[in-house]
Coordinates of C-alpha atoms in Angstrom, one line a residue:
M628 CA 15.8 -13.6 2.8
K629 CA 13.3 -16.0 1.3
G630 CA 11.0 -15.3 -1.6
F631 CA 8.2 -17.1 -3.5
L632 CA 8.8 -17.2 -7.2
R633 CA 5.8 -16.3 -9.4
Q634 CA 5.1 -17.0 -13.0
D635 CA 5.9 -13.5 -14.2
G636 CA 9.4 -13.6 -12.5
R637 CA 8.5 -11.4 -9.6
K638 CA 9.1 -12.7 -6.0
G639 CA 6.8 -12.4 -3.0
I640 CA 7.7 -12.3 0.7
R641 CA 4.4 -13.8 1.7
N642 CA 2.2 -16.6 0.2
I643 CA -1.3 -15.6 1.3
T644 CA -4.7 -16.6 0.0
L645 CA -7.0 -13.7 -0.8
V646 CA -10.8 -13.8 -0.4
V647 CA -12.2 -11.0 -2.5
Y648 CA -15.8 -9.6 -2.4
L649 CA -16.8 -7.8 -5.6
V650 CA -19.7 -5.8 -4.1
E651 CA -20.7 -4.8 -0.6
C652 CA -23.6 -7.2 -0.8
A653 CA -21.1 -10.1 -0.8
H654 CA -19.0 -8.7 2.1
H655 CA -20.6 -10.8 4.9
V656 CA -20.2 -14.1 3.1
A657 CA -16.6 -13.3 2.3
S658 CA -15.9 -12.3 5.9
C659 CA -17.4 -15.5 7.2
I660 CA -15.2 -17.6 4.9
V661 CA -12.1 -15.8 6.1
R662 CA -12.9 -16.2 9.8
S663 CA -12.7 -19.9 9.3
F664 CA -8.9 -19.6 8.7
D665 CA -5.7 -18.2 10.2
D666 CA -3.8 -15.1 9.3
D667 CA -2.6 -16.5 5.9
V668 CA -6.1 -15.8 4.5
H669 CA -6.8 -12.1 3.9
L670 CA -10.0 -10.3 3.1
I671 CA -10.2 -7.4 0.6
G672 CA -13.0 -6.1 -1.6
F673 CA -14.8 -3.4 -3.5
S674 CA -18.0 -2.1 -2.0
G675 CA -19.4 -0.3 -5.0
C676 CA -21.8 -1.6 -7.6
A677 CA -21.4 0.9 -10.4
P678 CA -18.5 0.2 -12.8
N679 CA -15.2 1.9 -12.3
D680 CA -12.1 1.3 -14.4
Y681 CA -9.8 2.4 -11.6
A682 CA -11.3 -0.1 -9.1
E683 CA -11.1 -3.0 -11.5
H684 CA -7.5 -2.1 -12.4
I685 CA -6.4 -2.0 -8.8
M686 CA -8.2 -5.2 -8.0
H687 CA -6.4 -7.0 -10.8
R688 CA -3.1 -5.8 -9.5
L689 CA -3.9 -6.8 -5.9
C690 CA -5.0 -10.3 -6.9
T691 CA -1.9 -10.9 -8.9
H692 CA 0.5 -9.3 -6.4
P693 CA 3.7 -11.4 -5.7
N694 CA 2.7 -11.8 -2.1
V695 CA -0.5 -13.6 -3.2
G696 CA -0.5 -17.3 -3.8
G697 CA -4.2 -17.9 -4.7
V698 CA -7.6 -16.1 -4.8
L699 CA -11.2 -16.8 -4.1
L700 CA -13.6 -14.4 -5.7
V701 CA -17.0 -13.9 -4.0
S702 CA -19.7 -12.3 -6.2
L703 CA -23.4 -11.6 -5.4
G704 CA -24.2 -12.1 -9.0
C705 CA -25.8 -8.9 -10.3
E706 CA -23.0 -6.4 -9.7
N707 CA -21.2 -4.7 -12.6
F708 CA -17.7 -5.9 -11.6
Q709 CA -16.2 -8.1 -14.4
R710 CA -15.8 -11.2 -12.3
D711 CA -15.1 -13.6 -15.2
R712 CA -12.4 -11.4 -16.7
L713 CA -10.8 -11.0 -13.3
Q714 CA -10.8 -14.7 -12.7
M715 CA -9.3 -15.3 -16.1
D716 CA -6.5 -12.8 -15.5
I717 CA -5.7 -14.5 -12.1
L718 CA -5.6 -17.9 -13.7
K719 CA -3.3 -16.7 -16.5
S720 CA -0.9 -15.4 -13.8
G721 CA -0.4 -19.0 -12.7
R722 CA -2.4 -18.7 -9.5
P723 CA -5.3 -20.9 -8.5
C724 CA -8.6 -19.0 -8.5
E725 CA -12.1 -20.1 -7.7
L726 CA -15.4 -18.1 -8.0
I727 CA -18.5 -18.2 -5.9
V728 CA -21.7 -16.5 -7.1
I729 CA -24.0 -16.3 -4.1
Q730 CA -27.2 -16.0 -6.2
E731 CA -26.3 -19.1 -8.1
D732 CA -24.8 -21.1 -5.2
G733 CA -27.7 -21.4 -2.8
G734 CA -27.5 -18.2 -0.8
T735 CA -25.5 -17.3 2.3
Q736 CA -25.0 -20.6 4.1
A737 CA -24.3 -22.6 1.0
A738 CA -22.0 -20.0 -0.4
I739 CA -20.0 -19.9 2.9
K740 CA -19.6 -23.7 2.9
K741 CA -18.6 -23.7 -0.7
G742 CA -16.1 -20.9 -0.1
V743 CA -14.5 -22.6 2.9
D744 CA -14.0 -25.8 0.8
A745 CA -12.6 -23.6 -2.1
V746 CA -10.0 -21.9 0.2
L747 CA -8.9 -25.3 1.5
H748 CA -8.1 -26.4 -2.1
I749 CA -6.4 -23.1 -2.9
R750 CA -4.2 -23.3 0.1
Q751 CA -3.1 -26.7 -0.8
D752 CA -2.0 -25.4 -4.2
C753 CA -0.3 -22.4 -2.5
C754 CA 1.9 -24.8 -0.5
C755 CA 3.5 -25.9 -3.8
A756 CA 4.9 -22.4 -4.5
T757 CA 8.5 -22.4 -5.5
T758 CA 10.8 -20.7 -3.0
T759 CA 13.9 -18.8 -4.0
E760 CA 16.4 -16.3 -2.6
F761 CA 15.1 -12.7 -2.1
T762 CA 17.6 -9.8 -2.4
W763 CA 17.5 -6.1 -2.1
Q764 CA 17.3 -5.9 -5.9
D765 CA 13.9 -7.8 -5.7
L766 CA 12.5 -5.4 -3.1
V767 CA 9.7 -3.0 -3.9
I768 CA 8.9 -0.8 -0.9
G769 CA 6.5 2.1 -0.2
T770 CA 6.2 4.7 2.5
V771 CA 3.3 6.6 4.0
C772 CA 2.8 8.7 7.1
G773 CA -0.2 9.0 9.4
G774 CA -0.7 10.9 12.6
S775 CA 2.3 13.1 12.1
D776 CA 3.4 15.4 15.0
A777 CA 6.2 17.8 15.7
T778 CA 8.8 15.0 16.0
S779 CA 8.0 13.4 12.7
G780 CA 10.0 15.8 10.6
F781 CA 13.3 15.3 12.4
T782 CA 13.1 11.6 13.5
A783 CA 11.1 9.0 11.7
N784 CA 10.6 10.8 8.3
P785 CA 14.2 11.6 7.6
A786 CA 15.3 8.2 8.8
V787 CA 13.0 6.6 6.2
G788 CA 14.4 9.0 3.6
N789 CA 17.9 7.8 4.6
T790 CA 16.7 4.2 4.3
F791 CA 15.3 5.0 0.8
D792 CA 18.6 6.4 -0.3
Y793 CA 20.4 3.3 0.8
L794 CA 17.9 0.9 -0.8
V795 CA 17.9 2.8 -4.1
S796 CA 21.7 2.5 -4.1
Q797 CA 21.3 -1.3 -3.7
G798 CA 18.9 -1.6 -6.6
S799 CA 15.6 -1.6 -4.8
T800 CA 12.4 0.1 -6.0
C801 CA 11.1 2.7 -3.6
I802 CA 7.7 4.5 -3.9
F803 CA 6.4 7.6 -2.1
E804 CA 3.2 9.5 -2.6
E805 CA 0.8 11.9 -0.6
P806 CA 0.9 14.8 -3.1
G807 CA -1.6 16.7 -0.9
E808 CA 0.9 16.6 1.9
L809 CA 3.7 18.0 -0.3
V810 CA 2.1 21.3 -1.2
G811 CA 4.9 23.9 -1.2
C812 CA 7.5 21.3 -2.1
E813 CA 6.8 21.2 -5.8
H814 CA 9.9 23.3 -6.7
M815 CA 12.2 20.8 -4.9
L816 CA 10.5 17.9 -6.5
R817 CA 10.9 19.4 -10.0
E818 CA 14.6 19.8 -9.5
R819 CA 14.9 16.1 -8.6
G820 CA 13.1 14.7 -11.7
K821 CA 15.4 12.4 -13.6
T822 CA 14.6 14.4 -16.7
P823 CA 13.1 17.9 -17.2
E824 CA 9.9 16.2 -18.4
V825 CA 9.6 14.1 -15.2
G826 CA 10.4 17.2 -13.1
Q827 CA 7.5 19.1 -14.7
Q828 CA 5.1 16.2 -14.2
L829 CA 6.0 16.1 -10.5
Y830 CA 5.5 19.9 -10.3
D831 CA 2.1 19.7 -12.0
C832 CA 1.1 16.8 -9.8
I833 CA 1.4 18.9 -6.7
L834 CA -0.5 21.8 -8.3
K835 CA -3.3 19.5 -9.2
A836 CA -3.5 18.3 -5.6
D837 CA -3.5 21.8 -4.3
L838 CA -6.4 22.8 -6.7
Y839 CA -8.3 19.6 -5.8
Y840 CA -8.1 20.3 -2.0
K841 CA -9.2 23.9 -2.5
K842 CA -12.1 22.8 -4.7
M843 CA -13.2 20.3 -2.0
G844 CA -12.7 22.8 0.8
H845 CA -10.2 20.9 2.8
D846 CA -6.5 20.0 3.1
S847 CA -4.4 17.4 4.7
F848 CA -3.8 19.3 8.0
S849 CA -5.8 17.6 10.8
A850 CA -6.7 18.5 14.3
G851 CA -4.5 15.7 15.5
N852 CA -1.5 17.2 13.7
A853 CA -2.1 20.5 15.5
V854 CA -2.4 18.8 18.9
G855 CA 0.8 17.0 18.1
G856 CA 2.7 20.3 17.7
L857 CA 2.6 21.0 14.0
T858 CA 1.7 24.6 13.2
T859 CA 1.3 24.9 9.5
I860 CA 0.7 22.9 6.3
E861 CA 4.1 24.1 5.1
E862 CA 5.8 22.5 8.2
K863 CA 3.9 19.3 7.7
S864 CA 4.8 19.2 4.0
L865 CA 8.5 19.6 4.7
G866 CA 8.3 16.8 7.2
S867 CA 6.6 14.6 4.7
Y868 CA 9.1 15.5 2.0
C869 CA 11.9 14.1 4.2
K870 CA 10.5 10.5 3.7
N871 CA 11.6 10.2 0.1
G872 CA 15.3 10.9 0.6
S873 CA 17.5 12.7 -1.9
Q874 CA 17.8 10.4 -4.9
P875 CA 16.7 11.4 -8.4
I876 CA 13.0 10.6 -9.1
E877 CA 12.7 8.2 -12.0
A878 CA 9.1 8.9 -12.9
L879 CA 5.6 9.8 -11.8
I880 CA 3.4 6.8 -11.6
Y881 CA -0.3 6.1 -10.9
P882 CA -2.0 3.6 -8.6
G883 CA -1.5 0.1 -10.1
D884 CA 1.5 1.1 -12.2
I885 CA 4.3 -1.4 -11.7
P886 CA 7.7 0.3 -12.2
E887 CA 9.8 -1.4 -14.9
M888 CA 13.1 -0.5 -13.4
P889 CA 14.6 0.1 -9.9
G890 CA 14.9 3.5 -8.4
L891 CA 12.7 6.1 -6.7
F892 CA 9.2 6.8 -7.9
M893 CA 6.4 9.2 -6.9
M894 CA 2.8 7.9 -7.0
D895 CA 0.0 10.4 -7.9
V896 CA -3.2 9.5 -5.9
V897 CA -5.3 12.6 -6.7
P898 CA -8.0 11.8 -9.3
D899 CA -7.8 13.5 -12.7
G900 CA -10.5 15.9 -14.0
E901 CA -13.1 17.7 -12.0
A902 CA -13.3 17.1 -8.3
R903 CA -16.1 14.6 -8.0
W904 CA -15.0 11.6 -5.9
G905 CA -14.6 13.4 -2.5
F906 CA -11.3 12.9 -0.8
P907 CA -8.4 11.8 -3.0
N908 CA -7.9 9.1 -0.3
I909 CA -10.4 8.6 2.4
N910 CA -7.9 7.1 4.8
D911 CA -4.2 6.0 5.0
N912 CA -5.1 2.5 4.1
A913 CA -6.4 3.6 0.7
E914 CA -3.0 5.0 -0.1
I915 CA -1.3 1.8 1.3
M916 CA -3.4 -0.4 -1.0
E917 CA -2.6 1.7 -4.0
M918 CA 1.1 1.3 -3.3
I919 CA 0.6 -2.4 -2.8
A920 CA -1.1 -2.4 -6.2
C921 CA 2.2 -1.0 -7.6
G922 CA 3.9 -4.1 -6.3
C923 CA 5.2 -3.0 -2.8
H924 CA 6.2 -6.0 -0.7
T925 CA 6.1 -4.0 2.5
I926 CA 5.3 -0.5 3.6
L927 CA 7.2 1.8 6.0
Y928 CA 4.5 3.7 8.0
T929 CA 5.8 6.7 9.9
T930 CA 3.7 8.0 12.8
G931 CA 4.1 10.5 15.6
R932 CA 0.7 10.4 17.3
G933 CA 0.4 6.6 16.8
S934 CA -1.5 4.4 14.4
V935 CA -2.6 0.9 14.9
A936 CA -3.5 0.2 11.2
G937 CA -1.8 -2.5 9.2
S938 CA -2.8 -3.8 5.8
A939 CA -3.9 -6.9 3.9
I940 CA -1.4 -8.5 1.4
S941 CA 1.8 -6.7 2.4
P942 CA 3.2 -6.2 5.9
V943 CA 3.4 -2.7 7.4
I944 CA 6.4 -1.7 9.4
K945 CA 5.6 1.1 11.9
V946 CA 8.4 3.7 12.4
C947 CA 7.4 5.7 15.5
A948 CA 8.7 9.3 15.6
N949 CA 7.8 10.2 19.1
P950 CA 9.5 8.3 22.1
L951 CA 6.4 8.9 24.3
T952 CA 4.1 7.4 21.7
F953 CA 6.5 4.4 21.4
R954 CA 6.5 3.9 25.1
N955 CA 2.7 4.1 25.2
M956 CA 2.0 1.9 22.1
E957 CA 5.1 -0.4 22.0
D958 CA 3.0 -3.4 21.1
D959 CA 2.0 -1.6 17.8
M960 CA 5.4 0.0 16.9
D961 CA 8.3 -1.8 15.2
I962 CA 10.9 0.9 15.2
N963 CA 11.6 3.6 17.9
A964 CA 12.9 6.6 15.8
G965 CA 12.4 8.6 19.0
R966 CA 15.7 7.3 20.2
I967 CA 17.1 10.3 18.3
I968 CA 15.5 12.5 21.0
T969 CA 16.0 10.3 24.1
E970 CA 19.3 8.5 23.4
G971 CA 21.1 10.8 20.9
A972 CA 20.8 8.1 18.2
S973 CA 21.7 9.2 14.7
L974 CA 19.6 8.9 11.5
L975 CA 22.1 6.2 10.5
D976 CA 21.3 4.2 13.6
I977 CA 17.6 4.3 12.9
R978 CA 18.2 3.5 9.3
N979 CA 20.0 0.4 10.3
D980 CA 17.2 -0.5 12.6
I981 CA 14.7 -0.2 9.7
L982 CA 16.9 -2.2 7.3
A983 CA 17.2 -5.0 9.9
C984 CA 13.4 -5.0 10.4
I985 CA 12.9 -5.1 6.6
E986 CA 15.2 -8.1 6.4
R987 CA 13.5 -9.9 9.2
T988 CA 10.1 -9.2 7.6
A989 CA 11.2 -10.4 4.2
S990 CA 12.5 -13.6 5.8
G991 CA 9.0 -14.4 7.1
F992 CA 9.0 -12.9 10.6
P993 CA 5.7 -11.0 11.3
T994 CA 5.6 -7.3 11.9
K995 CA 3.8 -5.9 15.0
S996 CA 0.6 -5.2 13.0
E997 CA 0.7 -8.7 11.5
R998 CA 1.0 -10.3 15.0
L999 CA -2.0 -8.3 16.1
G1000 CA -4.1 -9.4 13.2
H1001 CA -4.3 -6.0 11.4
Q1002 CA -5.4 -6.6 7.8
E1003 CA -7.0 -3.3 7.0
Y1004 CA -7.9 -2.4 3.4
S1005 CA -9.8 0.3 1.5
L1006 CA -10.8 0.7 -2.2
G1007 CA -13.2 3.3 -3.5
Y1008 CA -14.1 5.1 -6.7
K1009 CA -11.6 7.3 -8.6
S1010 CA -10.9 8.4 -12.2
F1011 CA -7.5 8.6 -13.9
H1012 CA -7.1 9.4 -17.6
C1013 CA -4.3 6.9 -17.9
I1014 CA -6.2 3.9 -16.5
S1015 CA -8.1 1.7 -19.0
P1016 CA -10.1 -1.5 -18.4
K1017 CA -8.1 -4.7 -17.9

């Protein structure tokens, strides 16, 4: 496997250029710049104008992710986002970074032209990135599920859990999350904490999620889950729990926390304090971007009903639980875990399929979502007590 060595010692499996809008008013200009290039230039952004420590923290982590070689920041000029501080942090990380301020650079057309020229310069610098060997010990990988159905809990999800167990044994760093989809599993999580303190934090995390959902009047059980054959939130939770395997859980982390050691980690995505930001995550891509902000090189995305979403920055590997869905959406799915149903394949067989796909992806081969041009992203407002301004 091949990696790109970064100044902080981390290694990436991609060497992309990011174009980042810092307020929704700059979205169009940033999008026009990106459309002038190929798939190595990705668009992300923050639509809000009001200040938010969480959003600035996540944006800092995304712009200095090991898969990122260089960054263009696109500002309107009057938003609250601390653009100069962000640019300074990116430059300190050893990456080229340029800044466009639309109000100061002549408006839409002039800013687009300047941005295209800037990306050309940044990409030239990215070509000089040092390449190095990439091993399982370098890998940081996350998992998320979307569109779960009755097959998810005994095909794709436990196969990913089996994969996590193997990767942790090889020195990789594995991250799972979705506390709102683990309600009822808090006792099992507490028993797997590396220490009693960690176990209690995991337990409390699920209780916080449960209270948050009740306060907002919703939960994680969707109509699509029911049509797909799931009957209760407890059934869905047990299926989701299978994705994290059986290894001890090192710590509870928060979006943008970069684990300092290998092992298995749980990420808490539910805001702290009173329920005031709406949904903990408005869509699966918000969760994916938060795991990427923790350093994930790639994401294992399990789905029974079928999802077409990928992500910016880090490749998404689709592990399809249902063989009928795989047959109907094969162009979007990387792994057919439904072979457990149709061919009598074992969890070990599917685990080996997943490991081979991770190895190909880390060697530069595109995943299905990458080939199709999926570069979804989502970043909104949240509040965590532990996050301070960068």
